[in-house]
PDB file of C-alpha atoms in Angstrom:
ATOM      1  CA  ASP N   1     163.780  24.984 147.181  1.00 74.00           C
ATOM      2  CA  GLU N   2     160.846  26.617 145.410  1.00 80.00           C
ATOM      3  CA  GLU N   3     158.593  26.155 148.451  1.00 90.00           C
ATOM      4  CA  TYR N   4     160.945  27.901 150.897  1.00 93.00           C
ATOM      5  CA  LEU N   5     159.037  31.199 150.958  1.00 92.00           C
ATOM      6  CA  GLU N   6     155.683  29.445 151.344  1.00 91.00           C
ATOM      7  CA  TRP N   7     157.041  27.420 154.272  1.00 95.00           C
ATOM      8  CA  ALA N   8     158.419  30.602 155.859  1.00 96.00           C
ATOM      9  CA  ASP N   9     155.049  32.373 155.530  1.00 95.00           C
ATOM     10  CA  VAL N  10     153.100  29.384 156.821  1.00 96.00           C
ATOM     11  CA  LEU N  11     155.284  28.842 159.876  1.00 97.00           C
ATOM     12  CA  LYS N  12     155.540  32.542 160.714  1.00 97.00           C
ATOM     13  CA  SER N  13     151.756  32.986 160.525  1.00 97.00           C
ATOM     14  CA  ALA N  14     151.077  29.925 162.676  1.00 97.00           C
ATOM     15  CA  LEU N  15     153.661  30.816 165.308  1.00 97.00           C
ATOM     16  CA  GLU N  16     152.599  34.444 165.550  1.00 97.00           C
ATOM     17  CA  ALA N  17     148.973  33.473 166.111  1.00 97.00           C
ATOM     18  CA  ALA N  18     149.973  30.921 168.748  1.00 97.00           C
ATOM     19  CA  GLU N  19     152.334  33.326 170.522  1.00 97.00           C
ATOM     20  CA  HIS N  20     149.712  36.095 170.585  1.00 97.00           C
ATOM     21  CA  GLY N  21     147.067  33.719 171.945  1.00 97.00           C
ATOM     22  CA  ARG N  22     144.611  34.120 169.101  1.00 96.00           C
ATOM     23  CA  PRO N  23     142.946  31.618 166.780  1.00 96.00           C
ATOM     24  CA  LEU N  24     144.641  31.028 163.437  1.00 97.00           C
ATOM     25  CA  ARG N  25     142.796  32.004 160.220  1.00 97.00           C
ATOM     26  CA  VAL N  26     144.113  30.713 156.891  1.00 97.00           C
ATOM     27  CA  ALA N  27     142.552  30.912 153.435  1.00 96.00           C
ATOM     28  CA  ASP N  28     144.001  28.524 150.845  1.00 95.00           C
ATOM     29  CA  ILE N  29     142.812  29.515 147.365  1.00 93.00           C
ATOM     30  CA  GLY N  30     143.543  26.717 144.925  1.00 91.00           C
ATOM     31  CA  ALA N  31     143.818  24.273 147.796  1.00 89.00           C
ATOM     32  CA  GLY N  32     144.210  21.106 145.760  1.00 88.00           C
ATOM     33  CA  SER N  33     143.043  17.745 147.069  1.00 87.00           C
ATOM     34  CA  TYR N  34     144.404  18.215 150.598  1.00 86.00           C
ATOM     35  CA  GLY N  35     144.469  21.944 151.363  1.00 90.00           C
ATOM     36  CA  ILE N  36     148.173  21.413 151.884  1.00 91.00           C
ATOM     37  CA  TRP N  37     149.276  24.925 152.897  1.00 93.00           C
ATOM     38  CA  ALA N  38     146.319  25.520 155.197  1.00 94.00           C
ATOM     39  CA  SER N  39     146.881  22.067 156.718  1.00 93.00           C
ATOM     40  CA  ARG N  40     150.574  22.737 157.267  1.00 94.00           C
ATOM     41  CA  ALA N  41     149.803  26.050 158.958  1.00 96.00           C
ATOM     42  CA  ALA N  42     147.164  24.436 161.157  1.00 95.00           C
ATOM     43  CA  LYS N  43     149.476  21.572 162.121  1.00 94.00           C
ATOM     44  CA  ALA N  44     152.212  24.011 163.167  1.00 96.00           C
ATOM     45  CA  PHE N  45     149.654  26.092 165.052  1.00 96.00           C
ATOM     46  CA  VAL N  46     148.133  23.218 167.054  1.00 93.00           C
ATOM     47  CA  ARG N  47     151.600  22.080 168.111  1.00 94.00           C
ATOM     48  CA  ARG N  48     152.408  25.497 169.600  1.00 95.00           C
ATOM     49  CA  ALA N  49     149.081  27.046 170.605  1.00 95.00           C
ATOM     50  CA  ASP N  50     147.090  26.700 173.783  1.00 95.00           C
ATOM     51  CA  PRO N  51     144.741  23.700 173.347  1.00 92.00           C
ATOM     52  CA  ALA N  52     141.766  26.006 173.950  1.00 93.00           C
ATOM     53  CA  LEU N  53     142.583  27.962 170.791  1.00 94.00           C
ATOM     54  CA  GLY N  54     141.078  26.805 167.548  1.00 91.00           C
ATOM     55  CA  CYS N  55     141.755  27.622 163.948  1.00 94.00           C
ATOM     56  CA  GLN N  56     139.610  28.521 160.980  1.00 95.00           C
ATOM     57  CA  LEU N  57     140.666  27.288 157.569  1.00 94.00           C
ATOM     58  CA  LEU N  58     139.020  28.176 154.287  1.00 95.00           C
ATOM     59  CA  LEU N  59     139.826  25.863 151.386  1.00 94.00           C
ATOM     60  CA  VAL N  60     138.777  27.030 147.926  1.00 93.00           C
ATOM     61  CA  GLU N  61     139.116  24.379 145.228  1.00 89.00           C
ATOM     62  CA  PRO N  62     136.583  24.148 142.385  1.00 85.00           C
ATOM     63  CA  PHE N  63     138.392  21.565 140.260  1.00 85.00           C
ATOM     64  CA  VAL N  64     140.144  18.651 141.998  1.00 81.00           C
ATOM     65  CA  LEU N  65     138.259  17.884 145.217  1.00 77.00           C
ATOM     66  CA  GLY N  66     135.753  15.501 143.694  1.00 77.00           C
ATOM     67  CA  ASP N  67     133.713  13.917 146.485  1.00 80.00           C
ATOM     68  CA  GLN N  68     136.201  15.282 149.078  1.00 85.00           C
ATOM     69  CA  ARG N  69     136.996  11.780 150.330  1.00 86.00           C
ATOM     70  CA  LEU N  70     140.776  12.326 150.141  1.00 86.00           C
ATOM     71  CA  LEU N  71     140.460  15.633 151.956  1.00 86.00           C
ATOM     72  CA  GLN N  72     138.313  14.135 154.716  1.00 86.00           C
ATOM     73  CA  GLN N  73     140.746  11.235 155.194  1.00 90.00           C
ATOM     74  CA  HIS N  74     143.670  13.663 155.332  1.00 87.00           C
ATOM     75  CA  LEU N  75     141.961  15.853 157.930  1.00 85.00           C
ATOM     76  CA  ALA N  76     140.893  12.880 160.059  1.00 86.00           C
ATOM     77  CA  ARG N  77     144.467  11.540 160.135  1.00 88.00           C
ATOM     78  CA  ASN N  78     146.099  14.843 160.939  1.00 83.00           C
ATOM     79  CA  PHE N  79     143.767  16.838 163.182  1.00 82.00           C
ATOM     80  CA  GLN N  80     142.035  16.274 166.462  1.00 79.00           C
ATOM     81  CA  GLU N  81     138.284  16.489 165.979  1.00 78.00           C
ATOM     82  CA  ASN N  82     136.821  19.956 166.580  1.00 81.00           C
ATOM     83  CA  ARG N  83     140.200  21.682 166.987  1.00 84.00           C
ATOM     84  CA  CYS N  84     140.078  23.397 163.598  1.00 90.00           C
ATOM     85  CA  GLU N  85     137.088  24.494 161.587  1.00 91.00           C
ATOM     86  CA  PHE N  86     137.464  23.667 157.905  1.00 91.00           C
ATOM     87  CA  THR N  87     135.223  25.395 155.376  1.00 92.00           C
ATOM     88  CA  VAL N  88     135.371  24.114 151.818  1.00 92.00           C
ATOM     89  CA  GLU N  89     134.240  26.225 148.870  1.00 93.00           C
ATOM     90  CA  THR N  90     133.953  24.281 145.620  1.00 92.00           C
ATOM     91  CA  ARG N  91     132.350  26.815 143.312  1.00 90.00           C
ATOM     92  CA  GLN N  92     134.611  28.580 140.851  1.00 89.00           C
ATOM     93  CA  LEU N  93     135.098  32.217 141.830  1.00 88.00           C
ATOM     94  CA  LYS N  94     135.042  34.272 138.665  1.00 88.00           C
ATOM     95  CA  THR N  95     135.622  37.792 139.965  1.00 90.00           C
ATOM     96  CA  SER N  96     137.694  39.496 142.598  1.00 89.00           C
ATOM     97  CA  ALA N  97     134.417  40.701 144.136  1.00 94.00           C
ATOM     98  CA  GLU N  98     133.394  37.086 144.762  1.00 94.00           C
ATOM     99  CA  LEU N  99     136.722  36.369 146.445  1.00 91.00           C
ATOM    100  CA  LYS N 100     136.487  39.526 148.558  1.00 93.00           C
ATOM    101  CA  ALA N 101     132.971  38.590 149.668  1.00 94.00           C
ATOM    102  CA  LEU N 102     134.152  35.107 150.661  1.00 93.00           C
ATOM    103  CA  LEU N 103     137.075  36.510 152.661  1.00 94.00           C
ATOM    104  CA  ALA N 104     135.238  39.487 154.193  1.00 90.00           C
ATOM    105  CA  PRO N 105     133.503  38.062 157.288  1.00 84.00           C
ATOM    106  CA  GLY N 106     135.344  37.778 160.595  1.00 87.00           C
ATOM    107  CA  GLU N 107     138.741  38.791 161.866  1.00 91.00           C
ATOM    108  CA  PRO N 108     141.662  39.437 159.508  1.00 94.00           C
ATOM    109  CA  TRP N 109     143.285  36.401 157.911  1.00 96.00           C
ATOM    110  CA  ASP N 110     146.711  35.375 159.194  1.00 97.00           C
ATOM    111  CA  LEU N 111     147.626  33.848 155.851  1.00 96.00           C
ATOM    112  CA  LEU N 112     146.174  33.962 152.359  1.00 94.00           C
ATOM    113  CA  ASP N 113     147.789  31.417 150.033  1.00 93.00           C
ATOM    114  CA  ILE N 114     146.843  31.678 146.369  1.00 89.00           C
ATOM    115  CA  ASP N 115     147.819  28.907 143.975  1.00 87.00           C
ATOM    116  CA  ALA N 116     145.100  29.116 141.384  1.00 72.00           C
ATOM    117  CA  GLN N 117     146.885  27.534 138.417  1.00 65.00           C
ATOM    118  CA  GLY N 118     146.941  30.553 136.138  1.00 60.00           C
ATOM    119  CA  MET N 119     143.804  32.200 137.545  1.00 59.00           C
ATOM    120  CA  GLU N 120     145.759  34.614 139.746  1.00 54.00           C
TER     121      GLU N 120
END
């Protein structure tokens, strides 16, 4: 399965954060309509983590989000309100400096998933 390694990274990151009692931080660059890898990590995390722990998810998708209706429906169906903080960045990042600036604030990221359709 071509997604095996992504699943392994996602689950390992989520479980390690939960086991160490810290909030989960995931950046999904090229997130698509649903932020699928960040959402999968968050779902695994909330199942294992203390309910007091939250998660921070950064979704970067300049092309396919549209009005974000699909994303909002997906998040509402899958996550308890206020458990995870979702930040959505829709502008196209053109340089590595822009990406670094976006990722710089806060604690280290548990997972950085990049699927930028040839922009890697």
